C-alpha cells in the first residue's frame, strides 16, 4: 500500500493511502467524536460531528475525507471544538433528548458525547414536536422522538444484512425513518434480525425484550455462539445476575459478521417455555418430584439391565455426545438423523461470490435467517436466485426463477450454466438426494443441517444405526416425540412438553445458554460455546449428569 | 470571614434537587463554616430573598406566569444564578406536557386521572396560570452555571458551591456531569 505524507496538528505523519482521515486519526490515538460513523458500516458523513479543520476556517467531515499527499488537519483547534459543540447542540435541540426518561440513558452514544464535550445545558431551544412512537413490532421499539437521522440503521439493514427494509422519507426537518413504503415496522417486510437496533447510537431503536433489564455497561459480556441452528453465528451475550439482558451479533465472527436472525437475537430473551427444575420418577403412572440421588439410582438400575439404547439430539456439544456414547457403549442413535449425499461443505462466503444460487425447499426468512441475509446480499451483487419450493417462499420476490420440486433438475441445470453456482438445501428426500448426487463437485453446496452440532455428531460417528433394545435413554433439550414401543424411558431434557409424560425418569438438564463445549457448524468450522448463564436451580448440565452416571 | 449569601427556590419541579442539596449532609455544615448563609429557601422561614444575595439557585422548569416572576425576581436579586436539575437546565421531564395544550393538560390532571372523582379545574387567582410551553430557565433569564441531573448528584452541587465560595469557576466533568 502506498504511503502519503500528511500533517496532524502540525506533526508530520506517514499514512496509508486509501484510508479516511478518521481511520488514520484513530490509528494514531486521536479521539474524534462520531455519531453517524460506525466502523462496520459504509460512511456517509451525515452528522458533521467528526469535523476537522483542513485550512483555517475550513471544516471537513473526517469520516468521509480520504487522506491525500500534503493534507494538513487540525483536530483540536478552537474552530473544531466550537463546530462540534454546535453540531451537538443542534442534534439535542431537534426531537426529544430528555435523557431522564429515556430507556437508553447510560447506554447512548449521543449522551456520551454530551458528557465528553461538556454539554451542561442546551444553547438552542428544543423543537417541541411530538413524533410517533411505533410499537407495532414484536421485538423492536421505534421511538422517532429519539432518532437523530444518522441512518446507521438504514445502512445496516440494507448494506450489511441485505434486507432493505429501512429508508429515510422526506427531506430536511421533515426527514423520517421509514419501513418499506411508510408502513408500521410490525407490518413491514422486516425479518426481525435486529441489526438496526445493534447499530442505533441512541434510544430510537431498542430491543423490547431488553428494556429496563439494565444497560450493557453494567452487564457482563460473554462472547459465544448461537446454538439455535447449524449456522453457528457468533453472539455477544450480556447478562446481569444470571439473567440475559441482551444479545448482539459478534462483528468479529467471520460466519455472520455481526448479523443474526430473530431466533438468535430475540428467541433466547422471549423464551417462555416452562423449564423442568426437578428430577422426576414415575410412581403409580404419574411423574413425581424426587431428589437427584434417587433419580440417578433409578437410572443406574435401568442401565444395569443392559437393555438400553441411547437417543441423543445433535444440538448438544461434542463433549456431551461423546460422553453419552461412552455411557451406552456406542449403542446410540441420533434423533435428527437424516442422509445427505454431499460431503463437501461450502462456505457461506461462497454465496457472496456466486452468480447463481439455488435454494431448495427452505424459506430463509423463517429459518436459517443469516443464510437468507447472505443470499439477499448476493442478489444485490447481481447473483441470480432460483427457488425450488412447492410452498410459498418469502424469498420468491427476489427470485429470477421459481420451480416446483418435480422440476428440480431443470433448476439445477440452469444453475450449472453459471460460473460459480451455489446450492442451498436443508431437508433431503430421495429425489433431492438423487439429483444432488449426480452433480457432486460441480457446484458449491451449503447444507442446512437439521441440528446445531449435526456435523459434530457425524464426526463422532453418530447416525441412525443402533441395536434395538427395549429401554431407551433420550437426551434432548426439547422433546416433542418419543420413539414408539419402548419399555422404560429415561429422559434428560429441559422443557415440559406433553411427550415427557411417557418417561419413567426425567432428569432436568440445562439449555445451551447454560452449557459449554464444542460445535461444528455447516461449514465444518469448529467453535466453542461458552457458558452464558448458570443452570437454573435444580437443573444440572448434561455433562455433569452423564458423569454422575459414569461414576466419575 | 466573608459572608456568602445563597437563596434557592423551586419552580415546576419535584423538589428532588432540593433533596439532593440536603444530601450534601455534613458538607452543608462545612459550607456554612466557610461563610455560606442561607437567606431564603422553600424549606426555611423566608421564601423569597430579603436582600441582594451572592448566589441564587433555581430548581424546576418555568411553567406558569408565577414562575416567570420568581425567575426574574431571583435574577434581579442575585449576582450568580445557578440552574440545578434537568428541569431548570433543559426543561426536563416537565416538557412532556408541551406535547399537549394547556386545556388538555388541566383536564387530564384535575378531571380525568383514574383516581379522581368529580374533579374540578381550580380557578383561584392565587394559582399561577400555565404558559403554553414549559421552558428551561435560560430561556427566560441569563443563567451563569448549570448543574444538570435528575436529580443532580449532591457531589456536583457541593463541588459547584465550593468552587464558587473559594472564588473559582466550576466546570462539571466526569461523574459530576450527568443527565439522569
Ligand atoms: S437517546 Fe440518548 S441522548 Fe436522547 S434521551 Fe435517550 S439517552 Fe438521552
Ligand atoms: S433510528 Fe437510530 S440508527 Fe436509525 S437513523 Fe435514527 S438514530 Fe440513527
Ligand atoms: S442463523 Fe442460526 S445460528 Fe445464526 S442467529 Fe439464526 S439461529 Fe442462531
Ligand atoms: S461521524 Fe463523520 S459525519 Fe457523522
XYZ file of C-alpha atoms and ligand atoms in Angstrom:
760
model
C 0.000 0.000 0.000
C 1.390 3.394 -0.988
C 2.123 5.915 1.741
C 1.247 9.583 1.770
C 2.538 12.372 3.987
C 0.051 14.363 5.985
C 0.274 16.666 8.979
C -1.865 16.186 12.045
C -1.905 19.174 14.383
C 1.354 20.279 12.821
C 3.087 16.898 13.248
C 4.126 15.094 10.066
C 2.847 11.508 9.773
C 3.080 8.892 7.033
C -0.178 7.093 6.496
C -1.602 4.555 4.096
C -3.265 5.866 1.013
C -6.907 4.898 0.612
C -7.805 5.375 4.257
C -10.013 8.106 5.603
C -8.736 10.828 7.886
C -10.868 9.415 10.694
C -9.292 5.976 10.310
C -5.749 7.302 10.498
C -6.595 9.607 13.415
C -7.992 6.636 15.305
C -4.857 4.635 14.496
C -2.561 7.290 15.912
C -4.702 7.526 19.016
C -6.509 10.806 18.431
C -10.013 10.765 19.757
C -12.609 12.079 17.325
C -16.277 12.249 18.303
C -18.555 10.464 15.816
C -22.246 9.718 15.530
C -23.268 8.636 12.053
C -19.969 6.814 11.573
C -19.834 3.150 12.551
C -16.728 1.073 11.925
C -18.706 -1.738 10.280
C -20.839 0.466 8.039
C -20.018 2.500 4.940
C -19.509 6.152 5.936
C -21.857 8.835 4.667
C -20.746 11.977 6.502
C -24.229 12.891 7.657
C -23.866 14.342 11.141
C -20.688 16.502 10.932
C -19.677 15.506 14.430
C -16.245 14.354 13.274
C -15.167 17.571 11.563
C -11.503 18.556 11.369
C -10.015 21.808 10.072
C -8.144 21.335 6.810
C -7.364 25.014 6.185
C -8.079 27.892 8.538
C -11.835 28.065 8.806
C -12.464 25.082 6.505
C -14.156 22.156 8.220
C -14.471 18.722 6.661
C -16.017 15.501 7.905
C -13.079 13.222 8.695
C -15.125 10.037 8.307
C -15.511 10.559 4.564
C -12.376 12.569 3.787
C -9.678 10.404 2.203
C -6.073 11.131 3.140
C -4.013 12.721 0.397
C -0.436 13.912 -0.037
C 0.180 17.189 1.752
C -3.114 17.201 3.660
C -2.969 19.134 6.925
C -5.586 18.658 9.601
C -6.253 20.297 12.933
C -8.261 18.103 15.253
C -8.381 20.243 18.357
C -8.461 23.888 17.242
C -10.965 26.319 18.703
C -12.873 26.292 15.405
C -13.126 22.493 15.507
C -14.201 22.409 19.142
C -16.805 25.097 18.604
C -18.175 23.421 15.491
C -18.509 20.037 17.199
C -20.303 21.525 20.158
C -22.586 23.458 17.841
C -23.444 20.281 15.927
C -24.156 18.538 19.206
C -26.399 21.394 20.322
C -28.276 21.195 17.032
C -28.852 17.469 17.444
C -30.020 17.850 21.037
C -32.381 20.645 20.029
C -34.150 18.508 17.415
C -36.648 15.936 18.638
C -36.637 14.775 22.220
C -33.408 14.127 24.084
C -34.540 14.358 27.652
C -32.436 11.512 28.981
C -34.096 11.340 32.383
C -36.942 9.337 30.922
C -35.101 7.506 28.182
C -34.574 3.765 28.472
C -31.178 4.050 26.777
C -29.768 6.549 29.255
C -26.384 5.205 30.250
C -26.156 3.257 27.008
C -26.309 6.038 24.454
C -23.603 7.419 22.191
C -25.301 10.808 21.904
C -25.422 11.159 25.673
C -21.768 10.083 25.902
C -20.839 12.903 23.555
C -22.854 15.356 25.637
C -20.747 14.315 28.607
C -17.398 14.248 26.854
C -17.942 17.588 25.136
C -19.137 19.113 28.408
C -22.655 19.970 27.267
C -24.214 21.173 30.535
C -27.195 22.995 29.020
C -28.923 23.468 25.652
C -27.872 26.560 23.786
C -30.835 26.285 21.446
C -34.486 25.903 22.341
C -35.795 22.390 21.703
C -38.066 21.697 18.782
C -41.210 20.685 20.645
C -42.915 18.485 18.108
C -44.289 15.115 19.003
C -43.068 12.381 16.704
C -44.704 8.974 16.506
C -43.817 6.009 18.658
C -44.001 2.809 16.640
C -44.800 -0.107 18.947
C -46.128 -2.441 16.272
C -43.101 -4.714 16.042
C -42.910 -7.733 18.317
C -39.260 -7.299 19.250
C -38.252 -3.774 18.288
C -39.455 -0.433 19.595
C -39.045 2.544 17.284
C -39.302 5.906 19.007
C -38.909 8.573 16.355
C -38.582 11.174 19.119
C -35.096 9.862 19.928
C -33.949 9.487 16.317
C -31.078 11.670 15.140
C -31.405 10.583 11.493
C -27.863 9.241 11.375
C -29.022 6.476 9.024
C -26.861 3.817 10.647
C -29.910 1.547 10.817
C -30.650 2.103 7.143
C -27.123 1.165 6.126
C -27.036 -1.844 8.460
C -30.373 -3.135 7.187
C -29.547 -2.759 3.520
C -25.812 -2.959 3.104
C -24.817 -5.333 5.896
C -27.879 -7.529 6.450
C -29.252 -7.224 2.921
C -32.883 -6.966 3.995
C -33.513 -3.454 2.600
C -36.439 -2.618 4.852
C -35.473 0.784 6.232
C -35.091 4.074 4.459
C -35.494 7.797 5.014
C -38.514 9.577 3.619
C -38.931 13.336 3.172
C -36.128 15.868 3.428
C -34.650 18.267 5.942
C -36.506 18.765 9.201
C -39.319 16.503 7.914
C -36.983 13.544 7.373
C -38.349 10.370 8.896
C -37.047 6.874 9.275
C -39.431 4.705 7.282
C -40.042 0.989 6.889
C -40.918 -0.130 3.350
C -43.280 2.386 1.778
C -44.096 4.027 5.093
C -45.843 1.212 6.936
C -45.563 0.457 10.665
C -42.438 -1.574 11.408
C -44.512 -4.526 12.611
C -46.338 -4.706 9.291
C -43.266 -4.210 7.144
C -41.011 -6.719 5.409
C -38.727 -6.633 8.480
C -37.395 -10.113 9.291
C -36.532 -9.157 12.902
C -32.804 -9.629 12.550
C -32.324 -6.662 14.897
C -29.129 -5.322 13.341
C -30.672 -1.839 13.172
C -31.047 -1.867 16.953
C -27.486 -3.049 17.355
C -26.097 -0.042 15.476
C -28.523 2.678 16.602
C -26.474 5.127 18.685
C -29.466 6.465 20.623
C -32.719 5.280 22.153
C -34.610 5.416 18.857
C -34.412 1.699 18.085
C -34.419 -0.534 21.124
C -34.945 -4.195 21.912
C -38.310 -4.513 23.647
C -37.317 -7.678 25.469
C -34.197 -5.998 26.850
C -35.961 -2.883 28.075
C -35.276 -1.982 31.688
C -33.204 -5.105 32.314
C -30.110 -2.946 32.777
C -27.604 -1.293 30.496
C -24.981 -3.208 28.582
C -22.337 -1.288 30.507
C -23.489 -2.667 33.819
C -23.787 -6.184 32.411
C -21.250 -8.911 31.958
C -20.356 -9.796 28.385
C -19.902 -13.382 27.216
C -18.676 -13.867 23.678
C -20.051 -17.173 22.403
C -22.064 -18.750 19.590
C -25.743 -19.241 18.941
C -26.689 -22.907 19.203
C -30.183 -22.471 17.845
C -29.255 -23.752 14.412
C -26.399 -25.275 12.498
C -25.112 -21.960 11.107
C -23.436 -21.228 14.440
C -23.380 -17.434 14.407
C -21.159 -15.543 16.810
C -23.062 -13.713 19.521
C -22.302 -11.325 22.342
C -24.498 -12.217 25.279
C -24.944 -9.622 28.006
C -26.074 -10.856 31.398
C -26.758 -9.499 34.829
C -27.487 -11.507 37.980
C -27.760 -14.712 35.927
C -30.359 -13.159 33.643
C -29.943 -12.463 29.985
C -30.003 -8.719 29.270
C -29.392 -8.580 25.540
C -27.886 -10.493 22.639
C -25.876 -8.751 19.931
C -24.258 -10.186 16.825
C -20.483 -10.633 17.100
C -18.930 -8.423 14.398
C -15.673 -10.354 14.649
C -17.097 -13.813 13.944
C -16.446 -14.490 10.234
C -19.510 -16.752 9.977
C -22.058 -13.991 10.485
C -20.034 -10.739 10.745
C -22.442 -9.279 13.279
C -25.652 -10.309 11.522
C -28.114 -12.549 13.383
C -31.615 -13.824 12.755
C -34.638 -13.476 15.037
C -34.026 -16.918 16.501
C -30.533 -15.955 17.573
C -31.136 -12.434 18.801
C -34.603 -12.467 20.293
C -35.720 -16.053 20.909
C -33.486 -16.578 23.959
C -34.957 -13.448 25.576
C -38.517 -14.379 24.637
C -38.305 -17.987 25.764
C -41.473 -18.550 27.780
C -41.427 -22.331 27.603
C -41.698 -23.917 31.020
C -38.441 -25.374 32.327
C -38.215 -28.556 34.335
C -36.335 -27.842 37.561
C -36.664 -31.084 39.494
C -35.820 -34.702 38.723
C -38.950 -36.844 38.483
C -39.769 -40.539 38.653
C -42.976 -42.145 37.547
C -44.907 -43.515 40.523
C -48.375 -45.033 40.016
C -48.459 -43.734 36.466
C -47.614 -40.170 37.491
C -44.332 -38.255 37.415
C -43.396 -37.264 40.968
C -40.530 -34.979 42.035
C -37.601 -36.811 43.640
C -34.054 -35.974 44.724
C -31.181 -36.175 42.282
C -29.778 -39.163 44.216
C -32.994 -41.121 43.855
C -33.299 -40.291 40.170
C -29.685 -41.214 39.433
C -30.048 -44.517 41.325
C -33.116 -45.326 39.288
C -31.343 -44.545 36.017
C -28.385 -46.691 37.086
C -30.750 -49.547 37.844
C -32.318 -49.309 34.389
C -28.907 -49.111 32.720
C -27.781 -52.196 34.654
C -30.414 -54.243 32.847
C -28.142 -53.791 29.797
C -31.258 -53.371 27.705
C -30.942 -49.665 26.912
C -30.448 -47.846 23.632
C -29.476 -44.155 23.611
C -31.024 -41.433 21.504
C -29.415 -38.043 21.564
C -30.020 -34.714 19.918
C -27.280 -33.349 17.676
C -27.929 -29.932 19.169
C -25.645 -30.794 22.089
C -21.899 -30.150 22.386
C -19.375 -32.741 21.181
C -18.295 -33.406 24.752
C -21.836 -34.408 25.740
C -22.361 -36.531 22.631
C -19.135 -38.341 23.207
C -19.741 -38.981 26.913
C -23.182 -40.356 26.083
C -21.579 -42.774 23.634
C -19.220 -43.931 26.392
C -22.090 -44.434 28.785
C -24.102 -46.578 26.393
C -21.118 -48.377 24.906
C -21.720 -46.919 21.455
C -25.308 -48.072 21.121
C -26.556 -44.564 20.402
C -28.707 -43.132 17.632
C -29.197 -39.549 16.552
C -32.677 -38.113 16.988
C -32.335 -35.894 13.940
C -30.671 -38.496 11.758
C -31.022 -37.906 8.038
C -28.980 -38.712 4.966
C -27.147 -36.284 2.783
C -25.471 -37.300 -0.479
C -22.924 -34.484 -0.405
C -19.902 -34.481 1.849
C -18.117 -31.312 0.795
C -19.273 -28.242 2.568
C -19.121 -24.796 1.044
C -18.526 -21.616 2.983
C -21.258 -19.060 3.471
C -18.954 -16.553 1.810
C -19.250 -18.682 -1.363
C -22.793 -17.346 -1.601
C -21.446 -13.808 -1.969
C -19.113 -14.897 -4.757
C -21.756 -16.862 -6.632
C -23.522 -15.926 -9.844
C -26.386 -18.430 -9.460
C -27.980 -19.589 -6.243
C -30.492 -22.420 -5.961
C -32.458 -22.600 -2.725
C -34.286 -25.896 -2.340
C -37.314 -26.235 -0.082
C -36.379 -23.801 2.668
C -37.753 -20.357 3.487
C -34.646 -18.446 4.501
C -36.557 -15.557 6.044
C -38.095 -18.001 8.512
C -35.264 -20.455 9.157
C -31.508 -20.037 8.870
C -32.083 -16.279 8.593
C -28.399 -15.451 8.399
C -28.099 -17.605 5.299
C -31.053 -15.609 3.928
C -29.093 -12.450 4.613
C -26.147 -13.816 2.605
C -28.440 -14.705 -0.265
C -30.028 -11.259 -0.366
C -26.625 -9.577 -0.316
C -25.513 -11.812 -3.176
C -28.591 -10.845 -5.171
C -27.593 -7.242 -4.612
C -24.205 -8.097 -6.089
C -26.250 -9.318 -9.097
C -26.266 -13.031 -8.385
C -29.390 -14.820 -9.689
C -31.689 -16.603 -7.281
C -33.556 -19.755 -8.281
C -36.086 -21.087 -5.810
C -37.295 -24.661 -5.767
C -40.248 -24.972 -3.457
C -43.789 -26.304 -3.529
C -44.814 -23.949 -0.723
C -44.898 -20.141 -0.802
C -41.409 -18.812 -0.105
C -40.584 -15.375 1.335
C -37.608 -15.013 -0.955
C -39.729 -15.536 -4.088
C -39.886 -11.804 -4.705
C -36.127 -11.791 -5.197
C -36.084 -14.888 -7.403
C -35.305 -14.888 -11.089
C -36.922 -18.308 -11.470
C -39.205 -20.400 -9.304
C -39.595 -24.141 -9.810
C -41.668 -26.902 -8.262
C -39.702 -29.725 -6.650
C -40.548 -32.040 -9.535
C -38.547 -29.704 -11.788
C -35.510 -29.710 -9.527
C -33.248 -30.981 -12.302
C -34.261 -28.074 -14.524
C -33.372 -25.639 -11.769
C -30.052 -27.325 -11.223
C -29.412 -27.417 -14.956
C -29.927 -23.683 -15.123
C -27.669 -23.077 -12.133
C -24.870 -25.123 -13.652
C -24.747 -22.724 -16.614
C -23.272 -20.218 -14.150
C -19.585 -19.971 -13.309
C -19.987 -20.141 -9.537
C -23.237 -21.878 -8.701
C -24.195 -22.420 -5.082
C -26.846 -24.891 -3.984
C -28.551 -24.390 -0.645
C -30.785 -27.099 0.772
C -31.953 -28.485 4.072
C -34.274 -31.496 4.158
C -33.128 -34.229 1.826
C -35.602 -36.732 0.415
C -34.812 -39.379 -2.187
C -35.457 -37.167 -5.242
C -33.266 -34.415 -3.896
C -30.559 -36.860 -2.855
C -30.666 -38.364 -6.336
C -30.400 -35.066 -8.157
C -27.667 -33.729 -5.929
C -25.558 -36.858 -6.048
C -25.378 -36.501 -9.815
C -23.774 -33.071 -9.639
C -21.176 -33.691 -6.947
C -18.193 -31.403 -7.430
C -19.967 -29.204 -9.961
C -21.248 -26.606 -7.524
C -20.682 -25.341 -4.007
C -23.110 -26.955 -1.590
C -24.484 -25.406 1.558
C -26.385 -27.953 3.529
C -28.520 -26.534 6.290
C -28.116 -29.450 8.663
C -31.042 -30.204 10.977
C -29.353 -29.568 14.340
C -26.751 -27.124 15.566
C -23.998 -29.699 16.053
C -25.074 -32.177 13.403
C -21.683 -32.215 11.700
C -20.035 -32.677 15.060
C -22.269 -35.669 15.774
C -21.420 -37.155 12.382
C -17.742 -36.692 13.096
C -18.212 -38.789 16.226
C -19.778 -41.461 14.064
C -23.308 -40.949 15.345
C -26.088 -41.815 12.928
C -29.258 -43.855 12.741
C -27.588 -47.220 13.294
C -28.079 -48.876 16.651
C -29.282 -52.141 18.037
C -32.860 -52.083 19.149
C -33.291 -52.504 22.910
C -36.427 -52.406 24.986
C -35.401 -49.428 27.136
C -34.318 -46.024 25.928
C -32.281 -43.173 27.343
C -33.139 -39.976 25.457
C -31.106 -36.772 25.752
C -32.597 -33.697 24.086
C -33.230 -30.193 25.443
C -36.656 -30.159 23.843
C -38.524 -33.341 23.047
C -41.685 -33.406 21.014
C -41.982 -37.069 20.174
C -40.700 -40.192 21.834
C -39.902 -43.296 19.792
C -42.598 -45.998 19.987
C -42.613 -49.476 21.524
C -40.317 -48.867 24.420
C -40.462 -50.332 27.841
C -38.635 -47.976 30.196
C -37.746 -44.453 29.190
C -35.130 -42.219 30.770
C -35.489 -38.635 29.583
C -32.828 -35.994 30.058
C -34.442 -32.777 28.917
C -35.002 -29.091 29.718
C -38.612 -28.249 28.953
C -42.033 -29.542 29.847
C -43.731 -30.988 26.790
C -46.623 -33.462 26.553
C -44.048 -36.056 25.477
C -42.328 -36.145 28.864
C -45.368 -37.874 30.365
C -44.162 -41.069 28.679
C -40.903 -41.060 30.616
C -40.175 -43.199 33.674
C -37.367 -40.953 34.872
C -36.918 -37.290 33.983
C -33.557 -35.597 34.552
C -33.737 -31.794 34.221
C -30.827 -30.621 32.075
C -29.508 -27.234 31.072
C -30.250 -25.379 27.829
C -27.457 -24.246 25.503
C -27.067 -20.879 27.216
C -26.118 -22.812 30.339
C -23.846 -25.282 28.554
C -20.301 -25.115 27.257
C -18.475 -27.191 24.689
C -17.546 -27.641 21.074
C -19.743 -27.331 17.976
C -19.110 -27.894 14.292
C -21.197 -25.732 12.006
C -22.468 -26.276 8.466
C -19.184 -25.032 7.014
C -17.270 -27.571 9.087
C -15.910 -24.837 11.366
C -15.241 -25.900 14.927
C -16.319 -23.318 17.505
C -16.511 -23.044 21.267
C -19.791 -22.486 23.013
C -19.151 -20.559 26.234
C -21.426 -20.746 29.233
C -23.566 -17.605 29.497
C -25.795 -18.462 32.428
C -25.521 -20.760 35.411
C -28.062 -23.596 35.171
C -31.369 -22.832 36.871
C -31.683 -24.014 40.443
C -32.378 -27.753 40.447
C -31.020 -28.232 36.933
C -27.673 -29.827 36.065
C -25.709 -29.571 32.886
C -25.706 -32.522 30.528
C -22.097 -33.427 31.056
C -22.422 -33.390 34.819
C -25.419 -35.732 34.713
C -23.611 -38.191 32.452
C -20.512 -38.034 34.653
C -22.612 -38.881 37.697
C -23.853 -41.970 35.894
C -20.403 -42.988 34.781
C -19.482 -42.767 38.434
C -16.860 -40.125 37.826
C -14.651 35.646 57.181
C -16.605 36.850 54.190
C -20.265 36.014 54.219
C -21.685 34.355 51.076
C -25.448 34.516 50.880
C -27.495 31.977 48.978
C -31.168 31.949 48.090
C -32.903 28.987 46.476
C -36.370 28.472 45.041
C -38.285 25.864 43.134
C -40.468 26.196 40.084
C -42.121 23.328 38.209
C -40.009 20.572 39.743
C -40.406 17.678 42.112
C -38.175 19.078 44.917
C -35.741 16.252 44.206
C -32.991 18.777 43.538
C -33.532 20.356 46.936
C -33.364 16.865 48.441
C -30.019 16.461 46.698
C -28.883 19.724 48.288
C -29.784 18.306 51.690
C -27.949 15.160 50.660
C -24.726 17.132 50.910
C -25.114 16.164 54.583
C -22.196 17.291 56.731
C -20.758 19.117 53.750
C -23.592 21.630 54.244
C -22.095 22.377 57.651
C -18.708 22.638 56.016
C -20.064 25.213 53.555
C -21.710 27.136 56.381
C -18.396 27.135 58.248
C -16.849 28.600 55.114
C -19.224 31.532 55.382
C -22.269 30.369 53.448
C -25.529 31.743 54.778
C -28.912 30.594 53.520
C -31.042 33.681 53.044
C -34.264 32.257 51.724
C -35.282 28.755 50.615
C -38.572 26.872 50.326
C -37.556 24.985 53.463
C -36.636 27.969 55.635
C -38.733 30.838 57.014
C -38.097 33.301 54.236
C -39.363 32.102 50.898
C -38.017 34.963 48.851
C -34.633 36.662 49.020
C -34.904 39.505 51.551
C -31.901 41.294 50.124
C -29.419 41.051 47.303
C -27.710 37.635 47.537
C -24.477 36.286 46.084
C -25.855 33.053 44.674
C -29.361 32.250 43.510
C -30.312 28.627 42.854
C -33.386 27.574 40.901
C -34.911 24.124 40.575
C -37.669 23.259 38.109
C -38.906 24.334 34.701
C -40.629 27.648 34.034
C -44.211 26.615 33.523
C -46.562 29.363 34.810
C -46.724 33.142 34.913
C -45.802 32.930 38.604
C -42.637 31.036 37.759
C -41.641 33.788 35.341
C -41.940 36.294 38.180
C -39.936 34.135 40.569
C -37.216 33.661 37.965
C -36.988 37.360 37.161
C -37.016 38.300 40.813
C -34.249 35.828 41.587
C -32.188 37.064 38.670
C -32.537 40.639 39.917
C -31.647 39.745 43.466
C -28.601 37.519 42.863
C -25.146 38.023 41.425
C -24.686 34.448 40.231
C -27.645 32.365 39.081
C -27.376 28.577 39.026
C -29.956 26.326 37.371
C -29.975 22.948 39.089
C -31.533 19.764 37.824
C -32.671 18.767 34.348
C -35.945 20.726 34.586
C -34.268 24.060 35.294
C -31.358 23.284 32.974
C -33.161 21.756 29.971
C -36.880 21.891 30.771
C -36.644 18.250 31.731
C -39.488 15.859 32.339
C -41.884 18.802 32.679
C -41.585 19.471 28.951
C -43.552 16.267 28.340
C -46.609 18.470 28.759
C -45.512 20.602 25.803
C -46.951 17.914 23.554
C -50.431 18.827 24.809
C -52.445 22.021 25.040
C -52.866 23.651 28.453
C -56.582 22.702 28.392
C -55.754 19.055 27.735
C -53.160 19.175 30.473
C -55.510 20.582 33.107
C -58.360 18.310 32.116
C -56.131 15.256 32.350
C -54.623 16.359 35.658
C -57.714 17.507 37.517
C -60.596 15.619 35.936
C -59.570 12.549 34.001
C -56.967 10.899 36.222
C -58.127 7.426 37.175
C -58.311 8.233 40.896
C -60.298 11.463 40.515
C -63.997 11.634 41.370
C -65.912 14.802 40.473
C -62.743 16.703 39.718
C -62.645 20.399 39.000
C -60.018 22.614 37.414
C -59.017 25.157 40.101
C -59.565 28.756 39.151
C -58.304 30.625 42.216
C -56.487 33.807 41.181
C -53.718 32.856 43.625
C -52.664 29.933 41.452
C -50.291 30.580 38.574
C -51.549 30.269 35.009
C -49.759 27.768 32.800
C -47.761 29.164 29.948
C -48.140 27.466 26.578
C -44.778 25.742 26.921
C -42.679 24.661 29.876
C -39.172 26.018 29.410
C -35.664 25.874 30.781
C -34.677 28.809 33.000
C -32.144 30.056 30.441
C -34.976 30.689 28.008
C -36.270 33.397 30.379
C -33.188 34.938 32.003
C -29.440 34.615 31.784
C -28.084 31.663 33.763
C -24.460 31.613 34.920
C -23.942 27.988 35.882
C -25.761 24.730 35.249
C -25.888 21.541 37.267
C -27.884 19.009 35.232
C -29.018 15.676 36.648
C -32.360 14.191 37.571
C -31.739 14.820 40.376
C -28.243 16.322 40.276
C -25.727 14.473 42.425
C -25.128 16.028 45.841
C -21.436 15.778 44.923
C -21.995 18.025 41.920
C -23.880 20.655 43.920
C -21.235 20.621 46.636
C -18.450 20.871 44.070
C -20.024 23.877 42.324
C -20.770 25.747 45.560
C -17.335 25.090 46.987
C -15.638 26.300 43.814
C -17.716 29.468 43.834
C -17.167 30.095 47.553
C -13.435 29.734 47.016
C -13.562 32.095 44.069
C -13.051 29.599 41.236
C -15.162 28.868 38.184
C -16.732 25.402 38.419
C -16.581 23.055 35.431
C -18.516 19.810 35.685
C -16.718 16.797 34.262
C -16.775 13.035 34.678
C -19.314 11.640 37.095
C -20.444 15.118 38.127
C -21.947 15.784 34.688
C -24.985 13.528 34.327
C -28.378 13.907 32.671
C -30.177 11.271 34.698
S -31.496 8.853 23.088
Fe -29.658 9.271 24.281
S -29.463 11.487 24.289
Fe -31.543 11.005 23.622
S -32.715 10.997 25.527
Fe -32.071 8.911 25.219
S -30.152 8.736 26.416
Fe -30.565 10.923 26.137
S -33.222 5.037 14.326
Fe -31.217 5.177 15.321
S -29.783 4.411 13.768
Fe -31.685 4.895 12.708
S -31.426 6.970 11.950
Fe -32.471 7.118 13.945
S -30.839 7.375 15.442
Fe -29.868 6.664 13.544
S -28.848 -18.293 11.690
Fe -28.882 -19.924 13.238
S -27.006 -19.674 14.423
Fe -27.371 -17.758 13.278
S -28.509 -16.464 14.708
Fe -30.004 -17.549 13.455
S -30.500 -19.385 14.672
Fe -28.610 -18.564 15.514
S -19.330 10.830 12.108
Fe -18.474 11.839 10.394
S -20.149 12.978 9.637
Fe -21.074 11.760 11.219
